[in-house]
PDB file of C-alpha atoms in Angstrom:
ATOM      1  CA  UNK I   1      63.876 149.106  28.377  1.00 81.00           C
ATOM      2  CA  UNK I   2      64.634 150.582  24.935  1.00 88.00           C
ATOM      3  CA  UNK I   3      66.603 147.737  23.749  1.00 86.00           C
ATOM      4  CA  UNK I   4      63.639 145.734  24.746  1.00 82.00           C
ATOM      5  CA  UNK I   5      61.238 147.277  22.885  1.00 82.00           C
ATOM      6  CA  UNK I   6      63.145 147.655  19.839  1.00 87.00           C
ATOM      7  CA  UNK I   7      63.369 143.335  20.254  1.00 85.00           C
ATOM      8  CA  UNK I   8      59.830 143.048  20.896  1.00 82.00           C
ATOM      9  CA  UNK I   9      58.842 145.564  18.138  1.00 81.00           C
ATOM     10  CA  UNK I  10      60.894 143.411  15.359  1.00 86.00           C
ATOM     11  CA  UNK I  11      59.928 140.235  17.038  1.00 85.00           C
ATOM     12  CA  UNK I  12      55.951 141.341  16.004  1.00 80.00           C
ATOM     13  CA  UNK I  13      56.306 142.723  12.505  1.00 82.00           C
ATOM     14  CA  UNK I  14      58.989 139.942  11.678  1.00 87.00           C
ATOM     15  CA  UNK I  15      56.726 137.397  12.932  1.00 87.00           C
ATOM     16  CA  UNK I  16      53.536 139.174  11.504  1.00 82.00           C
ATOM     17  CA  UNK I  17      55.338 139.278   7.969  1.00 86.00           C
ATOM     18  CA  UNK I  18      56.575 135.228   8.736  1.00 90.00           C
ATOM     19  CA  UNK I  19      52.944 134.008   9.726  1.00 87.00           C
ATOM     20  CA  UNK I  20      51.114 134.861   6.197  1.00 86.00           C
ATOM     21  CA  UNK I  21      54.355 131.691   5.179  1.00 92.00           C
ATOM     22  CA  UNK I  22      54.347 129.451   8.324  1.00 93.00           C
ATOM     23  CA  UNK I  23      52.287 127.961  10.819  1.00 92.00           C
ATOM     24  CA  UNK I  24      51.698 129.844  13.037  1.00 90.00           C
ATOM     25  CA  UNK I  25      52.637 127.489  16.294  1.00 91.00           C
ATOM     26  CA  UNK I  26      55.917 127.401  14.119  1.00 92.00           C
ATOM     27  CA  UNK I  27      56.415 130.936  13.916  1.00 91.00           C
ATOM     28  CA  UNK I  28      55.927 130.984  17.951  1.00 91.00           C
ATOM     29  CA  UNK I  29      58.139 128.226  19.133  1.00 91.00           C
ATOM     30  CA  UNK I  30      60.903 129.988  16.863  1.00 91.00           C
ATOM     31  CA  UNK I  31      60.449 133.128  18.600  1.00 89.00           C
ATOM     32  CA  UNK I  32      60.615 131.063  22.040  1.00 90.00           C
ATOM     33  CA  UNK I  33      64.150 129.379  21.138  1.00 92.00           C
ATOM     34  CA  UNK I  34      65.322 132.713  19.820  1.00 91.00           C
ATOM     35  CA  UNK I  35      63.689 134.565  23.165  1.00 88.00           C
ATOM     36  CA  UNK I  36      65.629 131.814  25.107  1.00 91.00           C
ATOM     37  CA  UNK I  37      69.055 131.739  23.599  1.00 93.00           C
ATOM     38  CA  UNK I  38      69.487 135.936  23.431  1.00 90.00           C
ATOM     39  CA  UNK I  39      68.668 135.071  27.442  1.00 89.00           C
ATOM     40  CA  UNK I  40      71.140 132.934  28.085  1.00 93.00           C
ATOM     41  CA  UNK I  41      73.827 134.407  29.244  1.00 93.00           C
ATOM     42  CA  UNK I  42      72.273 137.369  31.760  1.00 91.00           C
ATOM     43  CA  UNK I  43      70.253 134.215  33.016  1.00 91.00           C
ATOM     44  CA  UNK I  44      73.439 132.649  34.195  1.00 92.00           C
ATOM     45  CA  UNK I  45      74.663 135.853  35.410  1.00 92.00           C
ATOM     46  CA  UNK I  46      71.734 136.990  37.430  1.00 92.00           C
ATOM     47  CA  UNK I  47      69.031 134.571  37.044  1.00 89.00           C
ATOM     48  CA  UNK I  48      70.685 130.910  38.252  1.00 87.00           C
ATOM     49  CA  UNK I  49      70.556 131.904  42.094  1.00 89.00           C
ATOM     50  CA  UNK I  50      66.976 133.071  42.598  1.00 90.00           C
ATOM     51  CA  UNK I  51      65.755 129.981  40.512  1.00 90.00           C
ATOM     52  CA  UNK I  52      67.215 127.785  42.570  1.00 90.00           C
ATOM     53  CA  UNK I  53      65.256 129.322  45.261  1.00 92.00           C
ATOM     54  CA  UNK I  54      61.958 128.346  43.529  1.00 93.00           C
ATOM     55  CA  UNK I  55      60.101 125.496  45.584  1.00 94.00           C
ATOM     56  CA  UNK I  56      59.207 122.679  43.597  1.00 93.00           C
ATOM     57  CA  UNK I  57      55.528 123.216  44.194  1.00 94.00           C
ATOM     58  CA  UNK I  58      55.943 126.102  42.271  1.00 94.00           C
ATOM     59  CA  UNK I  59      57.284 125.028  38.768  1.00 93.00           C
ATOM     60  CA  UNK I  60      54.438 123.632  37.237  1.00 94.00           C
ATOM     61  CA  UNK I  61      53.025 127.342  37.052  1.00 93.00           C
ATOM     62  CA  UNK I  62      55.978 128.334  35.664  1.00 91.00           C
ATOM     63  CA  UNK I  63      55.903 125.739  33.336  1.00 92.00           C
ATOM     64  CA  UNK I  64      52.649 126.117  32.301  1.00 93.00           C
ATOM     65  CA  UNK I  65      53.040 130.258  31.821  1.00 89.00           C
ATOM     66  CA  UNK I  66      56.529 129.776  30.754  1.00 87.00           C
ATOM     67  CA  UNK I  67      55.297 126.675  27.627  1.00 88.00           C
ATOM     68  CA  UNK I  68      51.568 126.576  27.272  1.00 89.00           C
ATOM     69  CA  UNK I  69      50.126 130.086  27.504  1.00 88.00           C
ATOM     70  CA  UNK I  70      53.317 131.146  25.449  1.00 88.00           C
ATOM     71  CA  UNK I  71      52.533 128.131  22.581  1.00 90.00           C
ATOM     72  CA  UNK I  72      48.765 128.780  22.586  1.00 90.00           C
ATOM     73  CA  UNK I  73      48.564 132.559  23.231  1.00 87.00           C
ATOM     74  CA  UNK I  74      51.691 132.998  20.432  1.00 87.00           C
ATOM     75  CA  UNK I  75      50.336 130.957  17.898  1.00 89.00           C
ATOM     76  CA  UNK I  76      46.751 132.342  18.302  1.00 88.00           C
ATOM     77  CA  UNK I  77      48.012 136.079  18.407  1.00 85.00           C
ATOM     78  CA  UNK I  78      49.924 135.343  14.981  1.00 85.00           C
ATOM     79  CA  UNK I  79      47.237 133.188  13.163  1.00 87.00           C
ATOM     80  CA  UNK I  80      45.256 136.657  13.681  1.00 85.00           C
ATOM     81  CA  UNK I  81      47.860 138.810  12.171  1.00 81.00           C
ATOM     82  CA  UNK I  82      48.393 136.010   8.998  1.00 83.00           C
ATOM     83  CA  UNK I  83      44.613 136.987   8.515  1.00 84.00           C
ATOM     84  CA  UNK I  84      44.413 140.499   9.115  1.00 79.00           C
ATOM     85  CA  UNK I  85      46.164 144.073   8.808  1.00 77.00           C
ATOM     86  CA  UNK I  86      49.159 144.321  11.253  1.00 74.00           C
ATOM     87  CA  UNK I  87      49.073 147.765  12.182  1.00 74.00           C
ATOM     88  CA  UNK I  88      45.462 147.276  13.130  1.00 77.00           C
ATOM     89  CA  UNK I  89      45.812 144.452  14.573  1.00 80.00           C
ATOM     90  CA  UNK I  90      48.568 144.931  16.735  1.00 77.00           C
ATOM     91  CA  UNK I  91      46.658 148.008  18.255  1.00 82.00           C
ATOM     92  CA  UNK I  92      44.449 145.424  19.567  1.00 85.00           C
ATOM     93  CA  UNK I  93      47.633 144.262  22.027  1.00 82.00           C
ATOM     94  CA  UNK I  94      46.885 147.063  24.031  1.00 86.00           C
ATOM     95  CA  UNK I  95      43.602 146.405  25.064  1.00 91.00           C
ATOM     96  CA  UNK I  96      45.115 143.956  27.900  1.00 89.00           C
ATOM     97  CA  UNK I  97      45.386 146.039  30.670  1.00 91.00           C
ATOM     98  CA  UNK I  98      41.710 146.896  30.342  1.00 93.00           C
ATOM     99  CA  UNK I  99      40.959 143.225  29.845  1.00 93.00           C
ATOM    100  CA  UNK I 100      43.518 142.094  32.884  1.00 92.00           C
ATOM    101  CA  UNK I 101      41.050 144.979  35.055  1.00 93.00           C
ATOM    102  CA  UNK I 102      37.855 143.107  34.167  1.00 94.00           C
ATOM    103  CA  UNK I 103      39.339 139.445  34.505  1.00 93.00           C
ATOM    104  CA  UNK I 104      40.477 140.280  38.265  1.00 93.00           C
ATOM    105  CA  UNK I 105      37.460 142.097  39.052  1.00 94.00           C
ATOM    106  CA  UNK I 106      35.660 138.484  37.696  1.00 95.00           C
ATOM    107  CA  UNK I 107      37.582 135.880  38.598  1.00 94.00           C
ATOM    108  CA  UNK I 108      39.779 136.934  42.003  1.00 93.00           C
ATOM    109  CA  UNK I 109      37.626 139.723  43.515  1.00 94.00           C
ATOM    110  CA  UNK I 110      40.022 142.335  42.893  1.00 94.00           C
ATOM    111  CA  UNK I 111      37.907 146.006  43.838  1.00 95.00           C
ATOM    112  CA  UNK I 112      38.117 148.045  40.459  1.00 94.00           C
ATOM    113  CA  UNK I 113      39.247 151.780  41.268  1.00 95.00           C
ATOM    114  CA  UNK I 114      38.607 155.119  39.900  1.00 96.00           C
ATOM    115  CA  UNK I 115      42.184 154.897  38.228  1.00 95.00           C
ATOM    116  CA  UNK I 116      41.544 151.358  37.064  1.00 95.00           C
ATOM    117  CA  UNK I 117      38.649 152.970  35.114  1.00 94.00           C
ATOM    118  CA  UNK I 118      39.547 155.972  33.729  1.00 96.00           C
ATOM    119  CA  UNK I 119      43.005 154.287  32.422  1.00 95.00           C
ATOM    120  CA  UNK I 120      40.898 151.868  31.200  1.00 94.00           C
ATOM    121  CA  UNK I 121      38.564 154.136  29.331  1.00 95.00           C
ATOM    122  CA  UNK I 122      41.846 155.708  27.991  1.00 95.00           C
ATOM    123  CA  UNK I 123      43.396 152.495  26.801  1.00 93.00           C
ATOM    124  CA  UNK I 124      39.922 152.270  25.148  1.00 94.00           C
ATOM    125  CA  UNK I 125      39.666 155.068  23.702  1.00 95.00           C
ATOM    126  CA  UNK I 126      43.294 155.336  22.034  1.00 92.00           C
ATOM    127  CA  UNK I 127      42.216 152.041  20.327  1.00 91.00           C
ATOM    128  CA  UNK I 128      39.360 153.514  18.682  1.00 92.00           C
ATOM    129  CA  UNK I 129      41.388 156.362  17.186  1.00 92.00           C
ATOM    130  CA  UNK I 130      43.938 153.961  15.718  1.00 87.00           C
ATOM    131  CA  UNK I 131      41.141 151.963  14.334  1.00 86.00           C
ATOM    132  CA  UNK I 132      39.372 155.139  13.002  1.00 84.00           C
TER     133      UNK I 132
END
């Protein structure tokens, strides 16, 4: 989980830094072939049984989170950090539980608990102190 972290946190600021010089859609797919090849090999380890599992119904999902929300959610997420403050920005990423919460609630029904809410407010609140 550390290891991870570490990636994802120099994926972001490298990226950030790359976006003010690229495209942003550019910057993205990079970060997908770079994503892909460093997952290579424990893919073929652990992954290549399970996905051979996966009914053919289902890959078109998969596809679709796996290509399309990456493209357009990547690209859009650094075309906002080209134009603005990373640090502040990137506090911003944090607000997706809380947004996840409302979007369920919405859109699927989900009920929205007292724990749902007062994590929420939390997540809420810690992104007002980073902006202040």
């Amino acid at each position: 989980m550390l290891v991870a972290t570490a990636g994802v946190s120099v994926n972001y600021v490298g990226s950030g830094v790359l976006s003010r010089r690229y495209p942003a859609w550019m910057i993205t797919a990079y970060s997908m072939v770079i994503g892909a090849a460093v997952l290579l090999l424990p893919y073929l380890a652990w992954g290549l049984g399970p996905t051979l599992q996966i009914s053919v119904a289902a890959w078109p999902s998969i596809l679709y989170l796996a290509f399309v929300s990456n493209i357009v959610g990547g690209s859009l997420w650094y075309w906002g950090l080209a134009r603005g403050n990373i640090s502040r920005l990137g506090a911003y990423q944090f607000l997706q539980p809380a947004v996840v919460v409302v979007l369920a609630a919405l859109f699927l029904g989900e009920a929205i608990t007292l724990p749902m809410l007062l994590a929420s407010a939390l997540i809420l609140a810690g992104v007002a102190l980073v902006q202040r």
